[in-house]
Coordinates of N, CA and C in Angstrom, one line a residue:
M1 N 4.9 39.1 9.2 CA 3.7 38.4 8.7 C 4.1 37.3 7.8
S2 N 5.1 37.4 7.1 CA 5.6 36.3 6.3 C 6.0 35.1 7.1
E3 N 6.5 35.4 8.3 CA 6.9 34.3 9.2 C 5.7 33.5 9.6
E4 N 4.6 34.2 9.9 CA 3.3 33.5 10.3 C 2.8 32.6 9.2
V5 N 2.9 33.1 7.9 CA 2.4 32.3 6.8 C 3.3 31.0 6.7
E6 N 4.6 31.2 6.8 CA 5.5 30.0 6.8 C 5.3 29.1 7.9
N7 N 5.0 29.6 9.1 CA 4.7 28.7 10.2 C 3.5 27.9 10.0
Q8 N 2.5 28.6 9.5 CA 1.2 27.9 9.2 C 1.4 26.9 8.1
T9 N 2.2 27.2 7.1 CA 2.4 26.2 6.1 C 3.1 25.0 6.6
E10 N 4.1 25.2 7.5 CA 4.8 24.1 8.1 C 3.9 23.2 8.9
T11 N 3.0 23.9 9.7 CA 2.0 23.2 10.5 C 1.1 22.3 9.7
V12 N 0.6 22.9 8.6 CA -0.3 22.1 7.7 C 0.4 20.9 7.1
E13 N 1.7 21.1 6.7 CA 2.4 20.0 6.1 C 2.7 18.9 7.1
N14 N 2.9 19.3 8.4 CA 3.2 18.3 9.4 C 2.0 17.5 9.9
T15 N 0.8 18.1 9.7 CA -0.4 17.4 10.1 C -0.9 16.3 9.1
E16 N -0.4 16.4 7.9 CA -0.7 15.3 7.0 C -0.2 14.0 7.4
E17 N -1.0 13.0 7.3 CA -0.5 11.6 7.7 C 0.4 11.1 6.7
P18 N 1.4 10.3 7.1 CA 2.3 9.7 6.1 C 1.5 8.7 5.4
K19 N 1.7 8.7 4.1 CA 1.0 7.7 3.2 C 1.6 6.3 3.4
K20 N 0.7 5.4 3.4 CA 1.1 4.0 3.6 C 1.6 3.5 2.2
E21 N 2.6 2.7 2.3 CA 3.2 2.2 1.1 C 2.3 1.0 0.6
E22 N 1.8 1.2 -0.6 CA 1.0 0.1 -1.2 C 1.8 -0.8 -2.0
K23 N 1.5 -2.1 -1.9 CA 2.3 -3.0 -2.7 C 1.7 -3.0 -4.1
K24 N 2.6 -3.0 -5.0 CA 2.1 -3.0 -6.4 C 2.6 -4.3 -7.0
F25 N 1.7 -5.0 -7.7 CA 1.9 -6.2 -8.3 C 1.9 -6.1 -9.8
S26 N 2.8 -6.7 -10.4 CA 2.7 -6.7 -11.9 C 1.8 -7.9 -12.3
R27 N 1.5 -7.9 -13.6 CA 0.6 -8.9 -14.1 C 1.3 -10.3 -13.9
D28 N 2.6 -10.4 -14.1 CA 3.3 -11.6 -13.9 C 3.2 -12.1 -12.4
D29 N 3.3 -11.2 -11.5 CA 3.2 -11.6 -10.1 C 1.8 -12.1 -9.8
I30 N 0.8 -11.5 -10.3 CA -0.6 -11.9 -10.1 C -0.8 -13.3 -10.7
A31 N -0.3 -13.5 -11.9 CA -0.4 -14.7 -12.6 C 0.3 -15.8 -11.9
K32 N 1.4 -15.6 -11.3 CA 2.1 -16.6 -10.5 C 1.3 -17.0 -9.3
M33 N 0.7 -16.0 -8.6 CA 0.0 -16.3 -7.4 C -1.3 -17.1 -7.7
V34 N -1.9 -16.8 -8.8 CA -3.1 -17.5 -9.2 C -2.8 -18.9 -9.6
N35 N -1.7 -19.0 -10.4 CA -1.2 -20.4 -10.8 C -0.8 -21.2 -9.6
A36 N -0.2 -20.6 -8.6 CA 0.1 -21.4 -7.4 C -1.1 -21.9 -6.7
Q37 N -2.2 -21.1 -6.6 CA -3.4 -21.5 -6.0 C -4.1 -22.6 -6.8
V38 N -4.1 -22.4 -8.1 CA -4.7 -23.4 -9.0 C -4.0 -24.8 -8.9
D39 N -2.6 -24.7 -8.9 CA -1.8 -25.9 -8.8 C -2.1 -26.6 -7.4
K40 N -2.2 -25.9 -6.4 CA -2.5 -26.4 -5.0 C -3.9 -27.2 -5.0
I41 N -4.9 -26.5 -5.6 CA -6.2 -27.1 -5.6 C -6.2 -28.3 -6.5
K42 N -5.5 -28.2 -7.6 CA -5.5 -29.3 -8.6 C -4.8 -30.5 -7.9
N43 N -3.7 -30.3 -7.2 CA -3.0 -31.4 -6.5 C -3.9 -32.1 -5.4
D44 N -4.6 -31.2 -4.7 CA -5.5 -31.7 -3.6 C -6.6 -32.6 -4.3
L45 N -7.2 -32.1 -5.3 CA -8.3 -32.9 -6.0 C -7.7 -34.2 -6.6
E46 N -6.5 -34.1 -7.2 CA -5.9 -35.3 -7.8 C -5.7 -36.4 -6.8
S47 N -5.1 -35.9 -5.6 CA -4.8 -36.9 -4.6 C -6.1 -37.5 -4.0
K48 N -7.1 -36.7 -3.9 CA -8.4 -37.2 -3.3 C -9.0 -38.2 -4.3
Y49 N -9.1 -37.8 -5.6 CA -9.8 -38.7 -6.5 C -8.9 -39.9 -6.9
S50 N -7.6 -39.7 -6.8 CA -6.8 -40.9 -7.2 C -6.9 -42.0 -6.1
K51 N -7.1 -41.6 -4.8 CA -7.4 -42.5 -3.8 C -8.7 -43.3 -4.0
Q52 N -9.7 -42.5 -4.4 CA -11.0 -43.1 -4.7 C -10.9 -44.0 -5.9
L53 N -10.2 -43.6 -6.9 CA -10.0 -44.4 -8.1 C -9.3 -45.7 -7.8
E54 N -8.3 -45.6 -7.0 CA -7.5 -46.8 -6.6 C -8.5 -47.8 -5.8
Q55 N -9.3 -47.2 -4.9 CA -10.2 -48.0 -4.2 C -11.2 -48.8 -5.1
V56 N -11.7 -48.0 -6.1 CA -12.7 -48.6 -7.0 C -12.0 -49.7 -7.8
K57 N -10.8 -49.4 -8.3 CA -10.0 -50.4 -9.0 C -9.8 -51.7 -8.2
A58 N -9.4 -51.5 -6.9 CA -9.1 -52.7 -6.1 C -10.4 -53.5 -5.9
E59 N -11.5 -52.8 -5.7 CA -12.8 -53.5 -5.5 C -13.2 -54.3 -6.8
A60 N -13.0 -53.6 -7.9 CA -13.3 -54.3 -9.2 C -12.4 -55.5 -9.4
L61 N -11.1 -55.4 -9.1 CA -10.2 -56.5 -9.2 C -10.5 -57.6 -8.3
E62 N -10.9 -57.3 -7.1 CA -11.3 -58.3 -6.1 C -12.5 -59.0 -6.6
E63 N -13.5 -58.2 -7.1 CA -14.7 -58.8 -7.6 C -14.4 -59.7 -8.8
G64 N -13.5 -59.3 -9.7 CA -13.2 -60.1 -10.8 C -12.5 -61.4 -10.4
E65 N -11.6 -61.3 -9.4 CA -11.0 -62.6 -8.9 C -12.0 -63.5 -8.3
R66 N -12.9 -62.9 -7.5 CA -13.9 -63.8 -6.9 C -14.8 -64.5 -7.9
R67 N -15.2 -63.7 -9.0 CA -16.0 -64.3 -10.0 C -15.2 -65.3 -10.8
A68 N -13.9 -65.1 -11.0 CA -13.1 -66.1 -11.7 C -13.1 -67.4 -11.0
K69 N -13.1 -67.4 -9.7 CA -13.1 -68.7 -9.0 C -14.4 -69.4 -9.0
M70 N -15.5 -68.7 -9.4 CA -16.9 -69.3 -9.4 C -17.1 -70.2 -10.6
T71 N -18.0 -71.2 -10.4 CA -18.4 -72.0 -11.6 C -19.4 -71.2 -12.4
A72 N -19.7 -71.7 -13.5 CA -20.7 -71.1 -14.4 C -22.1 -71.0 -13.7
D73 N -22.4 -72.1 -13.0 CA -23.7 -72.1 -12.3 C -23.8 -71.0 -11.2
E74 N -22.7 -70.9 -10.4 CA -22.6 -69.9 -9.4 C -22.7 -68.5 -9.9
K75 N -22.0 -68.3 -11.1 CA -22.1 -67.0 -11.7 C -23.5 -66.7 -12.2
A76 N -24.2 -67.6 -12.8 CA -25.5 -67.5 -13.2 C -26.5 -67.2 -12.1
E77 N -26.3 -67.9 -11.0 CA -27.1 -67.7 -9.8 C -26.9 -66.3 -9.2
E78 N -25.7 -65.9 -9.1 CA -25.4 -64.5 -8.6 C -26.0 -63.4 -9.5
D79 N -25.8 -63.6 -10.8 CA -26.4 -62.6 -11.8 C -27.9 -62.6 -11.6
R80 N -28.6 -63.8 -11.4 CA -30.0 -63.8 -11.3 C -30.4 -63.1 -10.0
K81 N -29.7 -63.3 -8.9 CA -30.0 -62.6 -7.7 C -29.9 -61.1 -7.8
R82 N -28.8 -60.7 -8.5 CA -28.5 -59.2 -8.7 C -29.7 -58.6 -9.5
R83 N -30.1 -59.3 -10.6 CA -31.2 -58.8 -11.4 C -32.5 -58.7 -10.6
E84 N -32.7 -59.8 -9.8 CA -33.9 -59.8 -8.9 C -33.9 -58.7 -8.0
L85 N -32.8 -58.4 -7.3 CA -32.7 -57.2 -6.4 C -33.0 -55.9 -7.1
E86 N -32.4 -55.8 -8.3 CA -32.7 -54.5 -9.1 C -34.1 -54.4 -9.5
F87 N -34.7 -55.5 -9.9 CA -36.2 -55.5 -10.2 C -37.0 -55.1 -9.0
E88 N -36.7 -55.7 -7.8 CA -37.5 -55.3 -6.6 C -37.3 -53.9 -6.3
R89 N -36.1 -53.3 -6.5 CA -35.9 -51.9 -6.2 C -36.7 -51.0 -7.1
R90 N -36.7 -51.4 -8.4 CA -37.5 -50.6 -9.3 C -39.0 -50.7 -9.1
E91 N -39.4 -51.9 -8.7 CA -40.8 -52.1 -8.4 C -41.3 -51.3 -7.2
K92 N -40.4 -51.2 -6.2 CA -40.7 -50.4 -5.0 C -40.8 -48.9 -5.4
E93 N -39.9 -48.4 -6.3 CA -39.9 -47.0 -6.7 C -41.2 -46.8 -7.5
L94 N -41.6 -47.7 -8.4 CA -42.8 -47.5 -9.1 C -44.0 -47.5 -8.2
E95 N -44.1 -48.4 -7.2 CA -45.2 -48.4 -6.3 C -45.3 -47.1 -5.5
L96 N -44.1 -46.6 -5.1 CA -44.1 -45.3 -4.4 C -44.7 -44.2 -5.2
R97 N -44.2 -44.2 -6.5 CA -44.8 -43.1 -7.4 C -46.3 -43.2 -7.6
E98 N -46.8 -44.5 -7.7 CA -48.2 -44.7 -7.9 C -49.0 -44.3 -6.6
R99 N -48.4 -44.6 -5.5 CA -49.1 -44.2 -4.2 C -49.1 -42.7 -4.0
K100 N -48.0 -42.0 -4.4 CA -48.0 -40.6 -4.4 C -49.0 -40.0 -5.3
A101 N -49.1 -40.5 -6.5 CA -50.1 -40.0 -7.5 C -51.5 -40.2 -7.0
E102 N -51.8 -41.4 -6.4 CA -53.1 -41.7 -5.9 C -53.4 -40.7 -4.7
T103 N -52.4 -40.5 -3.8 CA -52.6 -39.6 -2.7 C -52.9 -38.2 -3.2
R104 N -52.2 -37.8 -4.2 CA -52.5 -36.4 -4.8 C -53.9 -36.3 -5.3
D105 N -54.3 -37.4 -6.0 CA -55.7 -37.4 -6.5 C -56.7 -37.3 -5.4
L106 N -56.5 -38.1 -4.3 CA -57.4 -38.1 -3.2 C -57.5 -36.7 -2.5
L107 N -56.3 -36.1 -2.3 CA -56.2 -34.8 -1.7 C -56.9 -33.7 -2.6
T108 N -56.7 -33.8 -3.9 CA -57.4 -32.9 -4.8 C -58.9 -33.0 -4.7
N109 N -59.4 -34.3 -4.7 CA -60.8 -34.5 -4.6 C -61.4 -34.0 -3.2
A110 N -60.6 -34.1 -2.2 CA -61.0 -33.7 -0.9 C -60.9 -32.2 -0.7
G111 N -60.2 -31.5 -1.6 CA -60.0 -30.1 -1.5 C -59.0 -29.7 -0.5
L112 N -58.0 -30.6 -0.3 CA -56.9 -30.3 0.6 C -55.6 -30.0 -0.1
P113 N -54.7 -29.3 0.5 CA -53.5 -28.9 -0.2 C -52.6 -30.1 -0.5
L114 N -51.9 -30.0 -1.6 CA -51.1 -31.2 -2.1 C -49.7 -31.2 -1.3
S115 N -49.5 -30.2 -0.5 CA -48.2 -30.2 0.3 C -48.2 -31.3 1.4
F116 N -49.3 -31.9 1.6 CA -49.4 -32.9 2.7 C -49.3 -34.4 2.1
V117 N -48.9 -34.5 0.9 CA -48.9 -35.8 0.2 C -48.0 -36.8 1.0
S118 N -46.8 -36.4 1.3 CA -45.9 -37.4 2.0 C -46.3 -37.7 3.4
Q119 N -47.0 -36.7 4.1 CA -47.4 -37.0 5.5 C -48.6 -37.9 5.5
L120 N -49.5 -37.8 4.5 CA -50.8 -38.6 4.5 C -50.7 -39.9 3.8
M121 N -49.7 -40.1 3.0 CA -49.6 -41.3 2.2 C -49.3 -42.5 3.1
G122 N -50.2 -43.5 3.0 CA -50.0 -44.7 3.8 C -49.4 -45.8 3.0
K123 N -49.4 -47.0 3.7 CA -48.7 -48.2 3.0 C -49.6 -48.7 1.9
D124 N -50.9 -48.5 2.0 CA -51.8 -48.9 0.9 C -52.9 -47.9 0.7
S125 N -53.8 -48.1 -0.2 CA -54.9 -47.2 -0.5 C -55.8 -47.0 0.7
E126 N -56.1 -48.0 1.4 CA -57.1 -47.9 2.5 C -56.5 -47.0 3.6
E127 N -55.2 -47.3 3.9 CA -54.6 -46.5 5.0 C -54.5 -45.0 4.5
T128 N -54.2 -44.8 3.3 CA -54.1 -43.4 2.8 C -55.4 -42.7 2.9
Q129 N -56.5 -43.4 2.5 CA -57.8 -42.8 2.6 C -58.2 -42.5 4.0
R130 N -57.9 -43.4 5.0 CA -58.1 -43.2 6.4 C -57.4 -41.9 6.9
N131 N -56.1 -41.8 6.5 CA -55.3 -40.7 6.9 C -55.9 -39.4 6.4
I132 N -56.3 -39.4 5.1 CA -56.9 -38.2 4.5 C -58.2 -37.8 5.2
N133 N -59.1 -38.8 5.4 CA -60.4 -38.6 6.1 C -60.2 -38.0 7.5
E134 N -59.2 -38.6 8.2 CA -58.9 -38.1 9.6 C -58.4 -36.6 9.5
F135 N -57.5 -36.4 8.6 CA -56.9 -35.0 8.4 C -58.0 -34.0 8.0
Q136 N -58.9 -34.5 7.2 CA -60.0 -33.6 6.7 C -60.9 -33.2 7.9
K137 N -61.2 -34.2 8.8 CA -62.0 -34.0 10.0 C -61.3 -32.9 10.9
I138 N -60.0 -33.1 11.0 CA -59.3 -32.1 11.9 C -59.3 -30.7 11.3
V139 N -59.1 -30.6 10.0 CA -59.1 -29.3 9.3 C -60.5 -28.7 9.5
N140 N -61.6 -29.5 9.2 CA -62.9 -28.9 9.3 C -63.3 -28.5 10.7
Q141 N -62.8 -29.3 11.7 CA -63.1 -28.9 13.1 C -62.4 -27.6 13.4
Q142 N -61.1 -27.4 12.9 CA -60.4 -26.2 13.2 C -61.1 -25.0 12.5
V143 N -61.6 -25.2 11.3 CA -62.3 -24.1 10.6 C -63.5 -23.7 11.4
Q144 N -64.3 -24.7 11.8 CA -65.5 -24.5 12.6 C -65.2 -23.7 13.9
N145 N -64.1 -24.1 14.6 CA -63.7 -23.5 15.8 C -63.4 -22.0 15.6
E146 N -62.7 -21.7 14.5 CA -62.3 -20.3 14.2 C -63.6 -19.5 13.8
L147 N -64.5 -20.1 13.1 CA -65.7 -19.4 12.7 C -66.5 -19.1 14.0
H148 N -66.6 -20.0 14.9 CA -67.4 -19.8 16.2 C -66.7 -18.7 17.0
K149 N -65.4 -18.7 17.0 CA -64.7 -17.7 17.8 C -65.0 -16.3 17.2
K150 N -64.9 -16.2 15.9 CA -65.2 -14.9 15.3 C -66.6 -14.5 15.4
A151 N -67.5 -15.4 15.3 CA -68.9 -15.1 15.4 C -69.3 -14.8 16.8
A152 N -68.7 -15.3 17.8 CA -69.0 -15.1 19.2 C -68.8 -13.6 19.6
G153 N -67.9 -13.0 19.0 CA -67.6 -11.6 19.3 C -68.5 -10.6 18.7
K154 N -69.4 -11.0 17.7 CA -70.3 -10.0 17.0 C -71.7 -10.3 17.4
V155 N -72.5 -9.2 17.6 CA -73.9 -9.3 17.9 C -74.6 -9.0 16.6
P156 N -75.5 -9.9 16.1 CA -76.2 -9.7 14.9 C -77.1 -8.5 14.9
N157 N -77.2 -7.7 13.8 CA -78.0 -6.6 13.7 C -79.4 -7.0 13.3
T158 N -80.4 -6.7 14.1 CA -81.8 -7.0 13.7 C -82.6 -5.7 13.8
S159 N -83.7 -5.7 13.1 CA -84.5 -4.5 13.0 C -85.2 -4.2 14.4
S160 N -85.5 -5.2 15.1 CA -86.2 -5.1 16.4 C -85.3 -4.5 17.5
S161 N -83.9 -4.8 17.4 CA -83.0 -4.3 18.4 C -82.7 -2.8 18.3
S162 N -82.7 -2.3 17.1 CA -82.4 -0.9 16.9 C -83.6 -0.1 16.8
P163 N -83.7 1.0 17.5 CA -84.9 1.9 17.5 C -85.1 2.5 16.1
A164 N -86.3 2.7 15.8 CA -86.7 3.3 14.5 C -86.2 4.8 14.6
P165 N -85.7 5.3 13.5 CA -85.3 6.7 13.5 C -86.4 7.7 13.7
Q166 N -86.2 8.7 14.4 CA -87.3 9.7 14.7 C -87.4 10.7 13.6
K167 N -86.4 10.9 12.8 CA -86.4 11.9 11.7 C -86.9 11.3 10.4
K168 N -87.3 12.2 9.6 CA -87.6 11.8 8.2 C -86.3 11.7 7.4
L169 N -86.4 10.9 6.4 CA -85.2 10.8 5.5 C -84.7 12.1 5.0
S170 N -85.7 13.0 4.6 CA -85.3 14.3 4.0 C -84.7 15.2 5.1
D171 N -84.9 15.0 6.4 CA -84.4 15.8 7.4 C -83.0 15.4 7.8
M172 N -82.5 14.2 7.4 CA -81.2 13.7 7.8 C -80.1 14.2 6.8
T173 N -78.9 14.3 7.4 CA -77.8 14.6 6.5 C -77.4 13.4 5.7
L174 N -76.6 13.6 4.7 CA -76.1 12.5 3.9 C -75.4 11.5 4.7
D175 N -74.5 11.9 5.7 CA -73.8 11.0 6.5 C -74.7 10.2 7.4
E176 N -75.8 10.8 7.9 CA -76.7 10.1 8.7 C -77.5 9.1 7.9
Q177 N -77.8 9.4 6.7 CA -78.5 8.5 5.8 C -77.6 7.3 5.5
M178 N -76.3 7.5 5.2 CA -75.4 6.4 4.9 C -75.2 5.5 6.1
A179 N -75.1 6.1 7.3 CA -75.0 5.3 8.5 C -76.2 4.5 8.8
L180 N -77.4 5.1 8.6 CA -78.6 4.3 8.7 C -78.7 3.2 7.7
Y181 N -78.3 3.4 6.5 CA -78.3 2.4 5.4 C -77.4 1.2 5.8
H182 N -76.2 1.5 6.4 CA -75.3 0.5 6.7 C -75.7 -0.3 8.0
E183 N -76.2 0.5 9.0 CA -76.5 -0.1 10.3 C -77.9 -0.8 10.3
N184 N -78.9 -0.3 9.6 CA -80.2 -0.8 9.6 C -80.9 -0.6 8.3
P185 N -80.6 -1.5 7.3 CA -81.1 -1.3 5.9 C -82.6 -1.4 5.9
Q186 N -83.2 -2.2 6.8 CA -84.7 -2.3 6.8 C -85.4 -1.0 7.2
A187 N -84.8 -0.3 8.2 CA -85.4 1.0 8.6 C -85.2 2.0 7.5
F188 N -84.0 2.0 6.9 CA -83.8 2.9 5.8 C -84.8 2.7 4.7
Q189 N -85.1 1.5 4.3 CA -86.1 1.2 3.3 C -87.5 1.7 3.7
A190 N -87.8 1.5 5.0 CA -89.1 1.9 5.5 C -89.2 3.5 5.4
L191 N -88.2 4.2 5.8 CA -88.2 5.6 5.6 C -88.3 6.1 4.2
Q192 N -87.6 5.4 3.3 CA -87.6 5.7 1.9 C -89.0 5.5 1.3
N193 N -89.7 4.5 1.8 CA -91.1 4.2 1.3 C -92.1 5.2 1.9
N194 N -91.8 5.8 3.0 CA -92.7 6.8 3.7 C -92.6 8.2 3.2
K195 N -91.8 8.5 2.2 CA -91.6 9.8 1.7 C -92.9 10.6 1.7

């Protein structure tokens, strides 16, 4: 019997899977790996931005040389044109903001969602107003169509179409009274008055 126990013990020991060897890293090893990655990323970024910096420097140097060759009048004319272009750009931005604000006001007054500002904003006030009016017509038409679709499926309840109940209100169960009240309120009132 002791042999059986030993054989079973050996079998159990043999069925265990061999453990995988796990790599163990010291803090120094981890620090070295992290530092290597940081250095790689740092070098990549430095090379990328150094190229951009060199390009900007070259453009600035070229611009400086070009301006050095210009006369005072040419420099003044170029500066004036640059300021004029900047002024026009700012003026367009301001006009765009004003048109957006006006469009928001018009949409609010029309009771339409503000999410359509950019789609309905026109080149001027008149075009914007036309766009909003047209959009409002479309929305109203869609609402009317949906209301007609929903109303077409229902038959209105009228007192003449449903027969008058044959029972007295006191002879009806509470469920029957509730059903009559909901289905035909006028008949319910008539029965209540005839007590």
